[in-house]
Short mmCIF file of C-alpha atoms in Angstrom, two decimals:
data_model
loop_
_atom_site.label_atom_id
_atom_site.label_comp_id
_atom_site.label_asym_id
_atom_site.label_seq_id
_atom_site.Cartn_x
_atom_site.Cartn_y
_atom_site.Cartn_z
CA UNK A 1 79.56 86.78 102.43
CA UNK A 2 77.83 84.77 104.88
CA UNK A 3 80.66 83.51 107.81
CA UNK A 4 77.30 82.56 109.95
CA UNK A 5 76.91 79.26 111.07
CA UNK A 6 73.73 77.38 112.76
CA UNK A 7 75.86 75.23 114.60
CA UNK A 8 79.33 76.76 115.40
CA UNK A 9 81.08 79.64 115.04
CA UNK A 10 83.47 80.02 112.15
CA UNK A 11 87.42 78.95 112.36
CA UNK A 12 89.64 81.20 111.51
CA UNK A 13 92.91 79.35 110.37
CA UNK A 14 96.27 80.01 110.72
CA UNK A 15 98.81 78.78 108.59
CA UNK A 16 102.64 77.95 109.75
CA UNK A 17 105.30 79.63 107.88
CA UNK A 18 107.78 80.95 106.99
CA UNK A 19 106.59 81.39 103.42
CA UNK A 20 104.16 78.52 103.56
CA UNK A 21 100.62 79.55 102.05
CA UNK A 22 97.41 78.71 103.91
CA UNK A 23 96.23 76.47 100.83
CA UNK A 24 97.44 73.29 102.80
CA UNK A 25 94.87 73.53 105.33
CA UNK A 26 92.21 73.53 102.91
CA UNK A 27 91.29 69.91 103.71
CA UNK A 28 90.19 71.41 107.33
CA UNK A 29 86.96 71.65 105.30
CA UNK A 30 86.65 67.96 104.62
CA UNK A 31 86.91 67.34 108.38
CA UNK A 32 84.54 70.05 109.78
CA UNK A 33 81.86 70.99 106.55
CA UNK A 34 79.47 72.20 109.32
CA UNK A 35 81.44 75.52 110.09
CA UNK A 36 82.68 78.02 107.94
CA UNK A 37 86.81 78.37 107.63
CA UNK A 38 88.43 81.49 107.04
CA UNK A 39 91.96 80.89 105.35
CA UNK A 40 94.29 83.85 104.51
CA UNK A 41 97.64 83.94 103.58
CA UNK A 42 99.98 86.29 106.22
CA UNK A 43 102.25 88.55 104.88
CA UNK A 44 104.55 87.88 102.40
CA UNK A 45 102.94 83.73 101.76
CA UNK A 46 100.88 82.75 99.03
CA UNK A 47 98.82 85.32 96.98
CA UNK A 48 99.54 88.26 100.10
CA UNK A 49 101.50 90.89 99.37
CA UNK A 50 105.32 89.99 99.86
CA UNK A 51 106.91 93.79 100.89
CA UNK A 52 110.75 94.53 101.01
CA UNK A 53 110.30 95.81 104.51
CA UNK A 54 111.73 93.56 106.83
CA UNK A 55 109.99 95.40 109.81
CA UNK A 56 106.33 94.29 108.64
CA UNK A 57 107.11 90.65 109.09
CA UNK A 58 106.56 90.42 112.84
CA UNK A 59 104.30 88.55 115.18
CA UNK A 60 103.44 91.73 116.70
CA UNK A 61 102.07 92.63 112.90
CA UNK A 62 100.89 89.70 112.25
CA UNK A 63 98.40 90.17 114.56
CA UNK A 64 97.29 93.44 113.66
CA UNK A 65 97.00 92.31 110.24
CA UNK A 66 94.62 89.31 111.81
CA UNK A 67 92.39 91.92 113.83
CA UNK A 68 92.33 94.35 110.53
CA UNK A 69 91.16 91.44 108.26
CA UNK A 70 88.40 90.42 110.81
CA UNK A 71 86.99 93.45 110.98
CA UNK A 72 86.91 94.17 107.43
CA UNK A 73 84.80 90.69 107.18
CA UNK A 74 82.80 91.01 110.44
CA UNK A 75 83.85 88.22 112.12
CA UNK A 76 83.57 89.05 115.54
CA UNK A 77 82.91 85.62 117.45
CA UNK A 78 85.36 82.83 115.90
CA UNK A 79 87.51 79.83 116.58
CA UNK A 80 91.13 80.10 115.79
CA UNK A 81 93.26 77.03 114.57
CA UNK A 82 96.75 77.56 114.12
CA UNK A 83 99.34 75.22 112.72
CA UNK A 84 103.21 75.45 113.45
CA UNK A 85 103.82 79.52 113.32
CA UNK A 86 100.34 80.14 113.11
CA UNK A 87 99.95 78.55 116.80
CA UNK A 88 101.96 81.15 118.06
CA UNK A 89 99.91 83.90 116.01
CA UNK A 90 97.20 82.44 117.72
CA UNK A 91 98.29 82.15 121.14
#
């Protein structure tokens, strides 16, 4: 997987929630084709893993969950975008 870009860093996108999967940002890569996106669906949206314990859906592991995927894909320089809930995972 090549996240590299000549131009810009890649964006890492955030999508709002609750619930709501990331696929309605996808048109983020109409608007900016010269960067690579990263979209991901949090906990318990879309295709992520939806557990019974109430105590993993949390901003506090939200973010965690954002700093363990980024590793795993080495992204270490980015820029985030983050839309309704995923502004606040952001900030």
């Amino acid at each position: 997987m090549n996240l590299s870009s000549a131009q810009a860093a890649p964006i890492v996108a955030l999508h709002g929630g609750p619930s709501v999967p990331s696929d309605y940002l996808y048109p983020l890569g109409d608007v900016v084709p010269y960067r690579s996106i990263v979209f991901y669906d949090q906990l318990g949206c879309g295709k992520s893993d939806k557990p019974d314990d109430a105590s993993l859906y949390s901003t506090a592991h939200s973010v965690d969950d954002l700093r363990v995927l980024l590793r795993k894909i080495g992204v270490r320089r980015f820029h985030l975008y983050g839309q309704s809930y995923g502004g606040i995972l952001g900030y």
